[in-house]
CSV table of C-alpha atoms and ligand atoms in Angstrom, one decimal:
chain,number,residue,atom,x,y,z
A,1,MET,CA,2.3,17.9,17.4
A,2,GLY,CA,0.6,19.0,14.2
A,3,GLN,CA,-2.2,17.1,12.5
A,4,VAL,CA,-1.5,14.7,9.6
A,5,LEU,CA,-4.1,14.2,6.9
A,6,ASN,CA,-3.7,11.6,4.1
A,7,PHE,CA,-5.7,11.8,0.9
A,8,PHE,CA,-5.9,10.0,-2.5
A,9,PRO,CA,-5.3,6.3,-1.7
A,10,LEU,CA,-5.0,3.3,-4.0
A,11,THR,CA,-7.5,0.7,-2.8
A,12,ILE,CA,-6.7,-2.9,-3.5
A,13,PHE,CA,-9.2,-5.6,-2.5
A,14,LYS,CA,-8.4,-9.1,-1.4
A,15,SER,CA,-10.9,-11.9,-0.7
A,16,LYS,CA,-11.1,-15.7,-0.7
A,17,ILE,CA,-12.8,-17.8,-3.3
A,18,ASN,CA,-13.9,-21.2,-2.1
A,19,LEU,CA,-13.8,-23.8,-4.8
A,20,THR,CA,-13.8,-27.6,-4.2
A,21,ASN,CA,-10.4,-29.4,-4.6
A,22,GLU,CA,-12.0,-31.4,-7.4
A,23,LYS,CA,-13.1,-28.2,-9.3
A,24,LYS,CA,-9.6,-26.7,-8.8
A,25,LYS,CA,-8.0,-29.9,-10.0
A,26,LYS,CA,-10.0,-29.8,-13.2
A,27,MET,CA,-9.1,-26.2,-13.8
A,28,ILE,CA,-5.4,-26.9,-13.3
A,29,GLU,CA,-5.5,-29.9,-15.7
A,30,GLU,CA,-7.2,-27.7,-18.3
A,31,ILE,CA,-4.5,-25.0,-17.9
A,32,PHE,CA,-1.7,-27.5,-18.3
A,33,THR,CA,-3.5,-28.8,-21.5
A,34,MET,CA,-3.6,-25.2,-22.8
A,35,GLU,CA,0.1,-24.8,-22.1
A,36,LYS,CA,0.8,-28.0,-24.2
A,37,LYS,CA,-1.3,-26.5,-27.0
A,38,SER,CA,0.5,-23.1,-26.9
A,39,LYS,CA,0.2,-21.3,-30.3
A,40,ASN,CA,2.9,-18.7,-29.9
A,41,ILE,CA,5.6,-20.4,-27.9
A,42,ASP,CA,8.5,-18.3,-29.4
A,43,TYR,CA,6.8,-15.3,-27.7
A,44,LYS,CA,7.8,-16.6,-24.3
A,45,ASN,CA,11.3,-16.1,-23.2
A,46,GLN,CA,13.2,-18.2,-20.6
A,47,SER,CA,12.8,-15.8,-17.7
A,48,SER,CA,9.1,-15.0,-18.3
A,49,ALA,CA,6.1,-16.9,-17.1
A,50,TRP,CA,3.7,-18.7,-19.4
A,51,THR,CA,0.8,-16.3,-20.0
A,52,GLY,CA,-2.3,-17.9,-21.7
A,53,ASP,CA,-3.5,-14.7,-23.3
A,54,THR,CA,-0.4,-14.6,-25.5
A,55,GLN,CA,-0.7,-18.3,-26.5
A,56,GLY,CA,-4.2,-18.4,-27.9
A,57,PHE,CA,-6.2,-18.9,-24.7
A,58,GLU,CA,-7.5,-15.4,-23.8
A,59,TYR,CA,-11.2,-16.3,-23.3
A,60,ILE,CA,-11.2,-18.8,-20.4
A,61,HIS,CA,-14.5,-17.2,-19.3
A,62,ASN,CA,-16.1,-19.0,-22.3
A,63,ASN,CA,-14.9,-22.4,-21.1
A,64,PRO,CA,-17.5,-24.1,-18.8
A,65,ILE,CA,-14.8,-25.5,-16.6
A,66,PHE,CA,-14.3,-22.0,-15.2
A,67,ASP,CA,-18.0,-21.1,-14.8
A,68,ASP,CA,-18.2,-21.5,-11.0
A,69,PHE,CA,-15.0,-19.5,-10.7
A,70,PHE,CA,-16.4,-16.6,-12.6
A,71,LEU,CA,-19.6,-16.6,-10.6
A,72,GLU,CA,-17.4,-16.0,-7.5
A,73,VAL,CA,-15.4,-13.3,-9.4
A,74,LYS,CA,-18.6,-11.4,-10.1
A,75,LYS,CA,-19.4,-11.3,-6.3
A,76,ALA,CA,-15.9,-10.1,-5.5
A,77,ILE,CA,-16.0,-7.3,-8.1
A,78,ILE,CA,-19.3,-6.1,-6.7
A,79,GLU,CA,-17.8,-6.1,-3.2
A,80,TYR,CA,-14.9,-4.0,-4.5
A,81,LEU,CA,-17.4,-1.5,-6.1
A,82,ASN,CA,-19.3,-1.4,-2.8
A,83,VAL,CA,-16.1,-0.6,-0.9
A,84,LEU,CA,-15.7,2.4,-3.2
A,85,GLU,CA,-19.4,3.3,-2.7
A,86,ILE,CA,-20.1,2.8,-6.4
A,87,ASP,CA,-23.6,1.9,-7.4
A,88,HIS,CA,-23.1,-1.3,-9.4
A,89,ASN,CA,-26.8,-1.5,-10.2
A,90,GLN,CA,-26.3,1.3,-12.7
A,91,LEU,CA,-23.4,-0.4,-14.3
A,92,GLU,CA,-22.9,-3.4,-16.6
A,93,ILE,CA,-19.8,-5.5,-15.8
A,94,PHE,CA,-18.1,-7.3,-18.7
A,95,ILE,CA,-15.1,-9.6,-18.9
A,96,GLN,CA,-13.3,-8.8,-22.1
A,97,ARG,CA,-10.3,-11.1,-21.7
A,98,SER,CA,-9.3,-13.8,-19.2
A,99,TRP,CA,-6.4,-16.1,-19.0
A,100,ALA,CA,-4.1,-18.3,-16.9
A,101,THR,CA,-0.4,-17.9,-16.1
A,102,ILE,CA,2.1,-20.5,-15.0
A,103,SER,CA,5.3,-19.5,-13.3
A,104,ARG,CA,8.0,-22.1,-12.9
A,105,GLU,CA,11.3,-21.6,-11.1
A,106,LYS,CA,12.4,-17.9,-11.3
A,107,GLU,CA,10.1,-17.0,-14.2
A,108,ASN,CA,8.2,-13.7,-13.6
A,109,ILE,CA,5.9,-11.2,-15.3
A,110,ALA,CA,7.5,-7.8,-16.1
A,111,LEU,CA,6.0,-4.5,-15.0
A,112,HIS,CA,2.9,-3.6,-17.0
A,113,LYS,CA,-0.6,-2.2,-16.8
A,114,HIS,CA,-3.9,-3.1,-18.6
A,115,LEU,CA,-4.9,0.1,-20.3
A,116,GLN,CA,-7.7,-1.5,-22.3
A,117,SER,CA,-9.8,-2.3,-19.3
A,118,HIS,CA,-11.0,-0.8,-16.0
A,119,LEU,CA,-10.5,-3.5,-13.3
A,120,SER,CA,-8.1,-6.4,-13.3
A,121,PHE,CA,-7.5,-9.2,-10.9
A,122,ALA,CA,-5.2,-12.0,-10.0
A,123,TYR,CA,-6.6,-15.2,-8.4
A,124,TYR,CA,-4.2,-17.8,-7.1
A,125,LEU,CA,-5.4,-21.2,-8.2
A,126,LYS,CA,-2.1,-22.9,-7.1
A,127,LYS,CA,0.4,-21.0,-4.9
A,128,SER,CA,2.9,-22.3,-2.4
A,129,GLU,CA,4.1,-20.4,0.6
A,130,GLY,CA,7.3,-19.0,-1.0
A,131,ASP,CA,5.9,-18.3,-4.5
A,132,ALA,CA,6.2,-14.9,-6.0
A,133,ASN,CA,3.6,-12.2,-5.0
A,134,LEU,CA,2.3,-9.3,-6.9
A,135,LEU,CA,4.3,-6.1,-6.7
A,136,PHE,CA,2.4,-2.8,-7.3
A,137,VAL,CA,4.2,0.4,-8.3
A,138,ASP,CA,2.6,3.8,-7.6
A,139,GLU,CA,3.0,6.2,-10.6
A,140,THR,CA,1.5,9.2,-8.9
A,141,LYS,CA,3.7,9.3,-5.8
A,142,HIS,CA,2.1,12.5,-4.5
A,143,ASN,CA,4.4,12.8,-1.5
A,144,GLU,CA,7.6,12.3,-3.5
A,145,PHE,CA,8.7,16.0,-3.5
A,146,LEU,CA,12.2,14.9,-4.3
A,147,PRO,CA,11.7,13.1,-7.6
A,148,GLY,CA,13.2,9.6,-7.6
A,149,LEU,CA,13.7,9.4,-3.8
A,150,PHE,CA,11.1,6.7,-3.1
A,151,LEU,CA,12.4,4.1,-5.5
A,152,SER,CA,16.1,5.1,-5.7
A,153,PRO,CA,18.3,2.1,-4.9
A,154,SER,CA,21.2,4.3,-3.8
A,155,SER,CA,19.2,6.5,-1.5
A,156,ASN,CA,17.6,3.4,-0.2
A,157,LYS,CA,21.1,2.0,0.6
A,158,LYS,CA,21.9,5.2,2.5
A,159,GLU,CA,18.7,4.9,4.4
A,160,ILE,CA,17.6,8.5,3.6
A,161,ILE,CA,14.1,7.2,4.3
A,162,LYS,CA,14.5,5.9,7.8
A,163,LYS,CA,11.4,3.8,7.9
A,164,ARG,CA,9.0,2.9,5.1
A,165,ASN,CA,5.3,3.6,5.6
A,166,ILE,CA,2.2,4.4,3.5
A,167,ALA,CA,3.4,8.0,3.1
A,168,ASN,CA,6.8,7.3,1.6
A,169,SER,CA,6.5,4.0,-0.4
A,170,GLY,CA,6.5,4.0,-4.2
A,171,ALA,CA,6.1,0.2,-4.5
A,172,ILE,CA,4.7,-2.6,-2.4
A,173,VAL,CA,4.7,-6.4,-2.4
A,174,PHE,CA,1.1,-7.6,-2.0
A,175,GLU,CA,1.0,-10.9,-0.1
A,176,ALA,CA,-1.8,-13.3,-1.1
A,177,LYS,CA,-2.3,-17.0,-0.6
A,178,GLU,CA,-3.8,-19.8,-2.7
A,179,ASP,CA,-7.6,-19.3,-3.2
A,180,GLU,CA,-7.3,-15.6,-2.8
A,181,ILE,CA,-8.3,-13.0,-5.4
A,182,VAL,CA,-6.7,-9.6,-5.6
A,183,ILE,CA,-8.7,-6.8,-7.4
A,184,PHE,CA,-7.2,-3.5,-8.5
A,185,PRO,CA,-7.7,-0.7,-11.1
A,186,SER,CA,-6.3,-1.9,-14.4
A,187,LYS,CA,-4.2,1.3,-14.8
A,188,THR,CA,-2.1,0.4,-11.8
A,189,SER,CA,1.4,-0.7,-12.7
A,190,HIS,CA,2.2,-4.2,-11.5
A,191,GLN,CA,4.5,-7.1,-12.0
A,192,THR,CA,5.3,-10.4,-10.2
A,193,GLN,CA,8.3,-10.5,-7.9
A,194,PRO,CA,11.5,-11.2,-9.7
A,195,ASN,CA,14.2,-13.6,-8.4
A,196,VAL,CA,11.7,-15.7,-6.4
A,197,LYS,CA,11.6,-19.4,-7.0
A,198,ASN,CA,8.1,-20.6,-7.9
A,199,ASN,CA,6.7,-24.1,-7.5
A,200,ASP,CA,4.6,-24.1,-10.7
A,201,ARG,CA,2.5,-21.3,-9.5
A,202,ILE,CA,-0.8,-20.8,-11.4
A,203,SER,CA,-2.9,-17.7,-11.4
A,204,LEU,CA,-5.9,-16.5,-13.3
A,205,SER,CA,-6.4,-13.0,-14.5
A,206,ALA,CA,-9.0,-11.0,-16.4
A,207,ASP,CA,-9.7,-7.6,-17.7
A,208,ILE,CA,-13.0,-6.2,-16.5
A,209,PHE,CA,-14.8,-3.5,-18.5
A,210,ILE,CA,-17.5,-1.4,-17.1
A,211,ALA,CA,-20.2,0.5,-19.0
A,212,ALA,CA,-23.3,2.5,-17.9
A,213,LYS,CA,-26.6,0.6,-18.2
A,214,ASN,CA,-28.2,3.9,-19.2
A,215,SER,CA,-26.3,6.7,-20.8
A,216,GLU,CA,-29.1,9.3,-20.7
A,217,ASN,CA,-27.8,12.6,-19.2
A,218,MET,CA,-24.4,11.0,-18.5
A,219,GLU,CA,-21.5,12.8,-20.0
A,220,HIS,CA,-18.9,10.3,-18.8
A,221,LEU,CA,-18.6,6.5,-18.6
A,222,VAL,CA,-18.8,4.1,-21.5
A,223,THR,CA,-22.2,4.0,-23.2
A,224,PRO,CA,-24.3,0.7,-23.2
A,225,PHE,CA,-22.7,-1.8,-25.5
A,226,LYS,CA,-26.1,-2.7,-27.0
A,227,ASN,CA,-26.3,0.7,-28.7
A,228,TRP,CA,-23.0,0.4,-30.4
A,229,LYS,CA,-22.7,-0.2,-34.2
A,230,THR,CA,-20.0,-1.6,-36.3
A,231,LEU,CA,-18.9,0.9,-39.0
B,1,LIG,FE1,-1.3,-7.9,-15.3
């Protein structure tokens, strides 16, 4: 048998964040208060989840109730960078936006990506066993030499792909439990599973922006924020 070599993976990182039940309860109460104070409720349609960033609450990282959580987030981001063998000591890690989402019944979040940032995450503050998971869609599909094959419902029905594996999947459901954080490149297309009944599932998300600490002799990466100037 010949040799099979796989290249160019997408690396998604999952780890657990341990917060006390008391701390989590306070965060949940704060999020329900934000929901009550929604500033743009017409924006939300019946089938979509409540997303705090569209309702006037896009900076939860500036709310002290979430301080402990974001300390843990920082550790997880550094772990992710370590997995990719990226020297985080040369980089400055910013949070530019952070928010909560609440999914009730079959509400979901449609397919999207976060093109204004570099890394994104979902942390499950409240999640029951059957609640919706994240679904990632691969836009590169290097192995899809027959365009459309991997995600075609009709060819799926005919089982042209006999068995799904890492080499022939264009989308995956990423399972995670309450207390777990999932970190991924912001440019990755993702959504929450549709048609899954949620038991008031609450997640926290943020857009992480990464700049070089020192731009000298560096053609790429974002330059240090302290040297920027408003025109
Ligand atoms: Fe997202």
